[in-house]
Every structure is written in C-alpha cells, then in structure tokens.
Amino acid sequence: MRRFAPRAVLLGLAAPVGALVFAVLVCAVVLAATGHSLFDTIDAMVTAAQRPRTFVNSLNSATQYYLAAIAVAIGFRMKLFNIGVDGQYRLAAMLSAALAGATWMEGLPSVLRITMTIVAAMLVGAAWAGVAALLKVTRGISEVISTIMLNAIATYLVSYLLNPARLAEERPGSNNIGTRPITEGGQVGGIPVSGSSSDLFGLVFLAAAVGFAYWFVLSRTRFGFELKATGLSESAAVASGISVKKMVLLSMLLSGAVAGLVGLPQLLGSSHEYSLDFPPGIGFIGIAVALLGRNHPIGMALAAVLWGLLDNSANALDLAGVPREIVGIMQGVIVLSVVIAYELVRRYRVRTEQREVGKALGSTRDPAADGPKDDNREEASA
Amino acid sequence: MTAGLSVRAGSTPPARGKRKLPALAWVGAIAAVLLVLSAVRVFAGATDLTSSGTVQAALTAAVPLAMAALAGMWAERAGVINIGLEGMMVLGTFGAGFAGYQWGPWAGVVFGLLLGAIGGLLHAVATVTFGVDHIISGVAINLLAPGLALFLSKLYFSDAPGGGQKQSPRIDDAQKITIPGLSDVLGAVEDKRWFFVSDVAGMLRGLVTQVSLLTVLAALLIAGSVWLLWHTPFGLRLRSCGEAPVAAESLGVNVYKYKYLAVTASGAFAGLGGAFLAVSSGQFRDGQTSGRGFIGLAAMIFGNWRPGGLAAGASLFGYTDAMALRGSAAVHALLLLLGIALVVVAVLQLRSGHHVLSSVAGFLGVLFGFWYFSSDAVPAELVGAAPYVVTLLVLGLASQRLRPPKFIGAPYLRGQGK
C-alpha cells in the first residue's frame, strides 16, 4: 500500500488546514464588515495564548474535549451518532459528584475513593447511553433521535436532583447550589506549572490513557476490527458472522462509559462539586473535535488543544473591544468547512483512483497498447 | 459517508390500507379524549386542565413548536434530515429581535423567516451539493448559529435603548383577535363547571379568545403545506425525492432543485418559529429557544411525518408546557392522563398481537397511575421533560405505526442510479 506516500499525507492535511484558513477568512470578513480590525483580534488572541495561565487552562479544557471526542469517535467509527454524550457526561458528573462528596466516603483510602468515583461515572454514562442502545437494538429507533431526547431528559433530571431537598446543598451568600464538596482525599491533585496560577489537571493522564486504549482497541484487537468493519460495511460484517446488534450495544455502552469521564477532570481537579455553573455543552464540542480530528487519537488531541486555545484566548478579546463570540462563529465555520473539505478531498481521491484504474484497465484491454507506446499514452493523458 | 447504521427490529411490517378510519371514528376518538379529560378534571379537581386560560397558553406555546415541526417535515419529506432546526430557530429569534424593535412585529417575522432561510440554504449547500452527512451538518449549524446570534446581538443591541448584550429592546406583540359574541357565551358556560359541557366550552373559548394573528398564520401555513405537498404535482415531486430520488430522477425530476427548495423552506419555517417565539415573548433573548427545535423534531416524529399529526404533537407538547406554568394540581393530573394513555396503547398493542410491547406499555401505565395515587405533586423540574419522555414512549411502544420517508438521510448524487 502507498499509505504513506507524500501526496496522501498532503491530501490528508489539506482538509483541516484548508478549513482553518477558510474559517479565518470568514471571520476576517465578519470583523471587517462590523468595523473591527482583524490584526488587533489576532494580536489579542496570540498574546493571550502565550500567557502560561491561558495555556494551562487551554490544556485543561482540551482534556475534557478530548474525552468527549473519543466518546463520540467510538460511535462514529461504527456510523453510530452518539449525540447524547452531552447528557451522559452531565448526569454522570452530577451523580458521581454526589457519591464522591458523600460523608461515608471520607473514611475510605484516597485511591479507592477516586477509583469508585471514576467507575461510578463510567457506569452512569454507560447506563444512560444504554437506554438509547436498547431502543435501537430492540425497536430499531435511530440513536440520533433517542439521544437528543435523552439529553433533554438528563437536563431536567439533573435540575431535579440538584435541589437542596435531594442531592445538593445551598451555598450561603450566593444563589448557587451544588453537591456536597469533595474533601481532600477524594480529589485529584493538579500539576503546578511555573508562571501559571492554575494547575494542570491531574486527570490529563486519564485522558491520555483513554486515548491510548482507544487506539489500541481499534487497531490491535478483534473487537476493534469488528467495530470498524461494521461501520465500513454492515452487510459485509453480517456476512462474516458479526452480530450487528451486539456491536451496537457494546459500542454504545463503551461510548457512554467514556462520556461519563468527561466531567471528571474538572470535578476532581478544580471545582470539587457539581453546581449550577458546571460547564455544559462539552458533548457537542466533542462532536466538533472528533470531526476535526477525523476520529484519529492524535488528530483529536490536536483538535482538542486547538479548541481549548480558541475558547480560552477568547476572554482576551473583550478587552480588545471585539465581541468574544467571534470565536464561536469561527468554531462553527471550522466544523462546517472541515466536513465539506473532507468530502471534497474524498471525491478527489476517488476520481484519481478511478482514473488510474481506468488507465490500467484500458492498457490491458487494448492489445495494441503493449510496449513503449503505452508510456506515451499515459503521458498524454496525465 | 452514508447514513447511520440501520438495525432492523424484528417487528412485522405495518398492515397498510386496512386501517383507514372513517371520519365518524375520528370524531368519536376526539370525543372520547375530551370525556377522559373532563373525567380526570372532575376527579382530580384540576380546573386548569381544561380552562380557557390553559388552552390559550398552550396555543401560544405550541405555535413555535408546530413551525419547527413543519420545518422538519419539509426537509425530511425531501429526504434531508434537519437536526439544525434549533440553530435556524435561533437565527429566527435574532432576526425578529433586530427588525422587530425597529420596524414592528411583522417586519420581525419577515426578518426571522429570511435569516432562517439562510440557515436552511447553508444546510442545503452542505448536504445536497457537497453530500456531507446530514446529522453532522445539522450539528455544525447548531454550533454556529448561537455564536453568530450572540455576536450580532452584542453588536446591535448593546447600545440600543432598552436592549442589552444578550437581549433586544422590546418588540410589540402582533394583533390579537377575539370572536366577540361566541367568546362571551362560551365563557358563561365554562364558569358553570358542568361535567364535559363546560370543559368543551372552556377549550373552545381558549381557541376563539385573544388569538394572535401569528397563530392564525401558523394554522394557515400548516393547512397550506397539506395542500402543497399532498395535492399538487410539485408536492408529489418533492416527496418522491425523499422516497426514491433515483426513480424521481428517471422521470425527469430535478432532485437537487427540489431538495434545495425543501431545505431552504425548512429553514424559513424554523426561522418563522423562532420569530414567533421572540415576538410573542416581547423580545429576543440569548438561549430563548432552549431546545424547542428538538421538541419540534419530536413533534414531527410523534406526528408520523404528516402535517395533521405534527400539529397534534405540537399541541400536546404545548399543552404540557402551558401546564407547567399553571400550577401543580394540573401537572399532577397529567400523570393520570399519561397512565390512561399508556393503558390504551397496551390494549391496542394486545389486539394487534404484540404481547411484549403490550405488557411493557401496561406496566408503565400502571407505574404512572401508581405514581399519581402515591404522591401529591410532581416536582416542577420534571414537568419540562414530558415532551421528550412522551416521544421516547411513542417511539418505543408504537413505532410500527410510524413510517419515515424511505430515502431519508442517505446521500444522493445525481446520476447514481445509472
């Protein structure tokens, strides 16, 4: 195979880079049309991104985006759309925060406490995704629809549980409510970075481990092979004895379990409680990051860091007099243009392949095309 | 990319044709529903269940949902899934806020429609021309639209009188109409609290009192869609693109053109829904749609991809929405209604031989009934989840009656049938 041919690599990079350039262009037009300076905007963002604190915060955000992206990607590799990562992580973060903060947990050794929290979050995430999987396997309901519904139900369920009468307690002096704070033994310490007032999340290693496991399972195990095969061709998978229903159930559960982890770096690393201001919407960012990184473990990591940088350097824009929402526009344009770019590259690839195959076949079919004449013709058509 | 993985459930194909109910049966069914409603109203003492005020509030809540559902139907009938409804609605709310406070509510409606149509056009370019997966394009639009709306709102509303960074100045509401004599007579009957008669009078009164012209417009648009999609050659061609585009192409239908039209119209309807939301609540606010695009999608599925059905679905979801605003007794009574509905589903499924489904439905029905009798109130936080739970129940328990367009979500390239 010529998988590592320079042209293939170039084509692979063309889509994301092209999309980025296009997004910057669109933003430049928007900024110009609304009377802001593109140069000032970029300057403000780049200056902000170079500050150690912004950089650490970006990596912290990226940790969560990366986990969300992997949860989404597990489904994507099988052509399953787990739109429900958002609801899964919020429900999982809320319930595991309640568990980790519970008084009876305080007597347990730290390692056990953290492990229990992580396992609980994975179980909740998997269970919530499992509802969608079950509906798909038994009743043939599209997981897109059911996970959209489950996202909304999760929102109401979390607001129901996050009530002083149930799993939460009030914060005196503010109108925020949250679960009981996790005490020292249940927290995961951060990694201090010089020059930055905030620490790097300790669970960044968990994200890296999940990324490695994702790569390993998909490319080195039979399960991963079956998962990819089902995604590439359902009929071929069935013909080779793969039970599609079993694969749907398993991959959805796995995706949900990883989704359950999304909130943990923040929960155990900095906020130590699930409260009203816990960041929402990371599930949808995960979809964007998985698309941008093409479901590849390293691609998604780069995309997650990019997303984190964009998000965290946006804060500096308000000081420069530019509405920070320009970053939201840029992110949306990146996603839309990157999927279009990938499609264009795919079409281009198919066309060149067809041309090459056509050329090869044409020369064997034509008896007069033997010998040196063949080369001439190839040159003429190239 | 192709559409998502399809898992065929082992259910029998729907028996089509034999279930054509005569008009009289429909009247009977509606009467039965009203009878159950009145019975529950009397039994639970929840006057708000059938009061004219509830119906008015339900109507106001249902209109944006119905428009979103109609938007979904237009796109999906042409074979394009539109998850981006939510984003297009957001664009609509901004458009309505922007034009509404400067030039009046109807300018707002027009602007909302236009911005929504632009969102639809974007979705059409991505899905039809470039063959991007419909779900992905929709998700991208949902990411893009709120950012854009917030950016523009900061830009245009921050310095406007009465506006803020995340909200527009006030928009005047559209005109409201009341049918004078009828409304008063019905009101008199409603106040008597007679079983059934007063309930019907109350609900009718809600439909003829202080009805916004926007609501009338929405009803006309739904009726117009029925005519256009099911009674004209244009509609037949559009729907053929969602059922069998290759066959349509072989008969000379320009599939791309129809898909573009349908998806742009879809965006326009969604934008209209957003505009209605902004105008009827008096201003544009950030996050105003709060998932209504998705409820619209749910209403469309509930309504089996048909205008009448989606109107019923939107009314039902609007009704629960209104109920949530109107006190806990009525909400509590909803539990009993849901239980009764599930038992009815169980009986229907039993009659058509689906024993497992029937027992699941029956079990859930009994569970809701038990919840009703063992509690005094439903937590307010859970009421909002009702539309989503109902949709999941409908999908799970009655999905053999649902039939989406056949070619939905699949990529289509011109000439692929050759």
CSV table of N, CA, C and O in Angstrom, one decimal, chain A residues 145 149 156, chain B residues 54 57-66 68-69 291-304 309-325 334 338 383-395:
chain,number,residue,atom,x,y,z
A,145,ILE,N,-32.2,10.4,17.3
A,145,ILE,CA,-33.4,10.9,17.9
A,145,ILE,C,-33.5,10.5,19.4
A,145,ILE,O,-33.7,11.4,20.3
A,149,MET,N,-33.4,13.1,22.7
A,149,MET,CA,-34.5,13.1,23.8
A,149,MET,C,-33.8,12.9,25.2
A,149,MET,O,-34.2,13.5,26.2
A,156,TYR,N,-33.3,17.9,32.7
A,156,TYR,CA,-34.4,18.0,33.7
A,156,TYR,C,-34.1,17.2,34.9
A,156,TYR,O,-34.3,17.5,36.1
B,54,THR,N,-55.6,27.9,30.0
B,54,THR,CA,-54.6,26.9,29.7
B,54,THR,C,-54.5,26.7,28.2
B,54,THR,O,-53.5,26.6,27.6
B,57,ALA,N,-52.7,29.6,26.6
B,57,ALA,CA,-51.2,29.4,26.9
B,57,ALA,C,-50.6,28.3,26.0
B,57,ALA,O,-49.6,28.4,25.5
B,58,ALA,N,-51.4,27.2,26.0
B,58,ALA,CA,-50.9,26.1,25.2
B,58,ALA,C,-50.8,26.4,23.7
B,58,ALA,O,-49.8,26.0,23.1
B,59,LEU,N,-51.7,27.2,23.2
B,59,LEU,CA,-51.7,27.6,21.8
B,59,LEU,C,-50.4,28.4,21.5
B,59,LEU,O,-49.7,28.2,20.6
B,60,THR,N,-50.2,29.4,22.4
B,60,THR,CA,-49.0,30.3,22.3
B,60,THR,C,-47.7,29.4,22.3
B,60,THR,O,-46.8,29.7,21.6
B,61,ALA,N,-47.7,28.4,23.2
B,61,ALA,CA,-46.5,27.6,23.3
B,61,ALA,C,-46.4,26.7,22.1
B,61,ALA,O,-45.3,26.3,21.7
B,62,ALA,N,-47.5,26.3,21.6
B,62,ALA,CA,-47.5,25.2,20.5
B,62,ALA,C,-47.1,25.8,19.2
B,62,ALA,O,-46.5,25.1,18.4
B,63,VAL,N,-47.3,27.1,19.0
B,63,VAL,CA,-47.1,27.6,17.6
B,63,VAL,C,-45.6,27.5,17.2
B,63,VAL,O,-45.3,27.0,16.1
B,64,PRO,N,-44.6,28.0,18.0
B,64,PRO,CA,-43.2,27.8,17.6
B,64,PRO,C,-42.8,26.3,17.4
B,64,PRO,O,-42.1,26.0,16.5
B,65,LEU,N,-43.4,25.5,18.3
B,65,LEU,CA,-43.1,24.0,18.1
B,65,LEU,C,-43.7,23.5,16.8
B,65,LEU,O,-43.0,22.7,16.1
B,66,ALA,N,-44.9,23.9,16.5
B,66,ALA,CA,-45.5,23.5,15.3
B,66,ALA,C,-44.7,23.9,14.0
B,66,ALA,O,-44.5,23.2,13.1
B,68,ALA,N,-41.5,24.6,14.0
B,68,ALA,CA,-40.3,23.8,13.9
B,68,ALA,C,-40.6,22.4,13.4
B,68,ALA,O,-39.8,21.9,12.5
B,69,ALA,N,-41.7,21.8,13.8
B,69,ALA,CA,-42.0,20.5,13.3
B,69,ALA,C,-42.3,20.5,11.8
B,69,ALA,O,-41.9,19.6,11.1
B,291,GLY,N,-34.0,24.5,23.2
B,291,GLY,CA,-34.3,23.1,22.8
B,291,GLY,C,-35.6,23.0,22.1
B,291,GLY,O,-36.0,21.9,21.8
B,292,ARG,N,-36.3,24.1,21.7
B,292,ARG,CA,-37.6,24.0,21.0
B,292,ARG,C,-37.4,23.3,19.7
B,292,ARG,O,-38.4,22.7,19.2
B,293,GLY,N,-36.3,23.6,19.0
B,293,GLY,CA,-36.1,22.9,17.7
B,293,GLY,C,-36.1,21.4,17.8
B,293,GLY,O,-36.7,20.7,17.0
B,294,PHE,N,-35.6,20.9,18.9
B,294,PHE,CA,-35.6,19.5,19.1
B,294,PHE,C,-36.9,19.0,19.5
B,294,PHE,O,-37.3,17.9,19.1
B,295,ILE,N,-37.7,19.8,20.3
B,295,ILE,CA,-39.1,19.4,20.6
B,295,ILE,C,-39.9,19.3,19.3
B,295,ILE,O,-40.7,18.5,19.1
B,296,GLY,N,-39.6,20.3,18.4
B,296,GLY,CA,-40.3,20.3,17.1
B,296,GLY,C,-40.0,19.0,16.4
B,296,GLY,O,-40.9,18.4,15.8
B,297,LEU,N,-38.8,18.6,16.4
B,297,LEU,CA,-38.4,17.4,15.7
B,297,LEU,C,-39.2,16.2,16.3
B,297,LEU,O,-39.7,15.3,15.6
B,298,ALA,N,-39.3,16.2,17.7
B,298,ALA,CA,-40.0,15.2,18.4
B,298,ALA,C,-41.5,15.2,18.0
B,298,ALA,O,-42.1,14.2,17.7
B,299,ALA,N,-42.1,16.4,17.8
B,299,ALA,CA,-43.5,16.6,17.4
B,299,ALA,C,-43.7,16.0,16.1
B,299,ALA,O,-44.7,15.4,15.8
B,300,MET,N,-42.7,16.2,15.2
B,300,MET,CA,-42.8,15.7,13.8
B,300,MET,C,-42.8,14.2,13.8
B,300,MET,O,-43.6,13.6,13.1
B,301,ILE,N,-41.9,13.6,14.6
B,301,ILE,CA,-41.9,12.1,14.7
B,301,ILE,C,-43.2,11.6,15.3
B,301,ILE,O,-43.8,10.7,14.8
B,302,PHE,N,-43.6,12.3,16.4
B,302,PHE,CA,-44.9,11.9,17.0
B,302,PHE,C,-46.0,12.0,16.0
B,302,PHE,O,-46.9,11.1,16.0
B,303,GLY,N,-46.0,13.0,15.1
B,303,GLY,CA,-47.0,13.1,14.1
B,303,GLY,C,-46.8,12.3,12.8
B,303,GLY,O,-47.4,12.5,11.8
B,304,ASN,N,-45.8,11.4,12.9
B,304,ASN,CA,-45.6,10.5,11.7
B,304,ASN,C,-45.3,11.2,10.4
B,304,ASN,O,-45.8,10.8,9.4
B,309,GLY,N,-50.7,15.3,12.0
B,309,GLY,CA,-50.0,14.6,13.2
B,309,GLY,C,-49.1,15.5,13.9
B,309,GLY,O,-49.1,15.6,15.2
B,310,LEU,N,-48.3,16.3,13.2
B,310,LEU,CA,-47.3,17.1,13.9
B,310,LEU,C,-48.0,18.3,14.6
B,310,LEU,O,-47.6,18.7,15.6
B,311,ALA,N,-49.2,18.7,14.0
B,311,ALA,CA,-49.9,19.8,14.7
B,311,ALA,C,-50.5,19.2,16.0
B,311,ALA,O,-50.4,19.9,17.1
B,312,ALA,N,-50.9,18.0,16.0
B,312,ALA,CA,-51.4,17.3,17.2
B,312,ALA,C,-50.3,17.2,18.2
B,312,ALA,O,-50.4,17.5,19.4
B,313,GLY,N,-49.1,16.8,17.7
B,313,GLY,CA,-47.9,16.6,18.6
B,313,GLY,C,-47.5,17.9,19.2
B,313,GLY,O,-47.3,18.0,20.4
B,314,ALA,N,-47.5,19.0,18.4
B,314,ALA,CA,-47.1,20.3,18.9
B,314,ALA,C,-48.1,20.8,19.9
B,314,ALA,O,-47.7,21.4,20.9
B,315,SER,N,-49.4,20.5,19.6
B,315,SER,CA,-50.4,21.0,20.6
B,315,SER,C,-50.2,20.2,21.9
B,315,SER,O,-50.3,20.8,23.0
B,316,LEU,N,-50.0,18.9,21.8
B,316,LEU,CA,-49.8,18.2,23.0
B,316,LEU,C,-48.6,18.7,23.9
B,316,LEU,O,-48.7,18.9,25.1
B,317,PHE,N,-47.5,18.9,23.2
B,317,PHE,CA,-46.3,19.4,23.9
B,317,PHE,C,-46.5,20.8,24.4
B,317,PHE,O,-46.0,21.2,25.5
B,318,GLY,N,-47.2,21.6,23.6
B,318,GLY,CA,-47.5,23.0,24.0
B,318,GLY,C,-48.4,22.9,25.3
B,318,GLY,O,-48.3,23.7,26.2
B,319,TYR,N,-49.3,21.9,25.3
B,319,TYR,CA,-50.2,21.8,26.4
B,319,TYR,C,-49.5,21.4,27.7
B,319,TYR,O,-49.7,22.0,28.7
B,320,THR,N,-48.5,20.5,27.6
B,320,THR,CA,-47.7,20.2,28.8
B,320,THR,C,-46.9,21.4,29.2
B,320,THR,O,-46.7,21.7,30.4
B,321,ASP,N,-46.4,22.2,28.2
B,321,ASP,CA,-45.7,23.4,28.5
B,321,ASP,C,-46.5,24.4,29.3
B,321,ASP,O,-46.1,24.9,30.3
B,322,ALA,N,-47.7,24.6,28.8
B,322,ALA,CA,-48.7,25.5,29.5
B,322,ALA,C,-49.0,25.0,30.9
B,322,ALA,O,-49.1,25.8,31.8
B,323,MET,N,-49.2,23.7,31.0
B,323,MET,CA,-49.5,23.1,32.3
B,323,MET,C,-48.4,23.4,33.3
B,323,MET,O,-48.7,23.6,34.5
B,324,ALA,N,-47.2,23.3,32.9
B,324,ALA,CA,-46.1,23.5,33.8
B,324,ALA,C,-46.1,25.0,34.4
B,324,ALA,O,-45.7,25.2,35.5
B,325,LEU,N,-46.7,25.9,33.6
B,325,LEU,CA,-46.8,27.3,34.1
B,325,LEU,C,-48.0,27.5,35.0
B,325,LEU,O,-48.0,28.4,35.7
B,334,LEU,N,-51.8,15.3,35.0
B,334,LEU,CA,-51.2,14.8,33.8
B,334,LEU,C,-50.6,13.4,33.9
B,334,LEU,O,-50.7,12.6,33.0
B,338,LEU,N,-51.4,10.4,31.5
B,338,LEU,CA,-50.3,9.6,30.8
B,338,LEU,C,-50.5,8.1,31.1
B,338,LEU,O,-50.4,7.2,30.2
B,383,VAL,N,-41.4,18.5,35.0
B,383,VAL,CA,-42.5,18.7,34.0
B,383,VAL,C,-42.0,18.9,32.6
B,383,VAL,O,-42.5,18.4,31.6
B,384,GLY,N,-40.9,19.7,32.5
B,384,GLY,CA,-40.4,20.1,31.2
B,384,GLY,C,-39.9,18.9,30.4
B,384,GLY,O,-39.8,18.9,29.2
B,385,ALA,N,-39.6,17.8,31.1
B,385,ALA,CA,-39.1,16.6,30.4
B,385,ALA,C,-40.3,15.8,29.7
B,385,ALA,O,-40.0,14.9,28.9
B,386,ALA,N,-41.5,16.2,30.0
B,386,ALA,CA,-42.6,15.4,29.5
B,386,ALA,C,-42.6,15.2,28.0
B,386,ALA,O,-42.8,14.1,27.5
B,387,PRO,N,-42.4,16.3,27.2
B,387,PRO,CA,-42.4,16.0,25.7
B,387,PRO,C,-41.4,15.0,25.3
B,387,PRO,O,-41.7,14.1,24.4
B,388,TYR,N,-40.3,15.0,25.9
B,388,TYR,CA,-39.2,14.1,25.5
B,388,TYR,C,-39.5,12.7,25.9
B,388,TYR,O,-39.3,11.7,25.2
B,389,VAL,N,-40.1,12.5,27.1
B,389,VAL,CA,-40.4,11.2,27.6
B,389,VAL,C,-41.6,10.6,26.7
B,389,VAL,O,-41.5,9.5,26.3
B,390,VAL,N,-42.5,11.5,26.4
B,390,VAL,CA,-43.7,11.0,25.6
B,390,VAL,C,-43.2,10.5,24.2
B,390,VAL,O,-43.6,9.5,23.7
B,391,THR,N,-42.2,11.3,23.7
B,391,THR,CA,-41.7,10.9,22.4
B,391,THR,C,-41.0,9.6,22.4
B,391,THR,O,-41.2,8.7,21.6
B,392,LEU,N,-40.2,9.4,23.5
B,392,LEU,CA,-39.5,8.1,23.6
B,392,LEU,C,-40.5,7.0,23.8
B,392,LEU,O,-40.3,5.9,23.2
B,393,LEU,N,-41.6,7.3,24.5
B,393,LEU,CA,-42.6,6.2,24.7
B,393,LEU,C,-43.3,5.9,23.4
B,393,LEU,O,-43.5,4.7,23.1
B,394,VAL,N,-43.6,7.0,22.7
B,394,VAL,CA,-44.3,6.7,21.4
B,394,VAL,C,-43.3,5.9,20.5
B,394,VAL,O,-43.8,4.9,19.8
B,395,LEU,N,-42.1,6.3,20.4
B,395,LEU,CA,-41.1,5.6,19.5
B,395,LEU,C,-41.0,4.2,20.0
B,395,LEU,O,-40.9,3.2,19.2
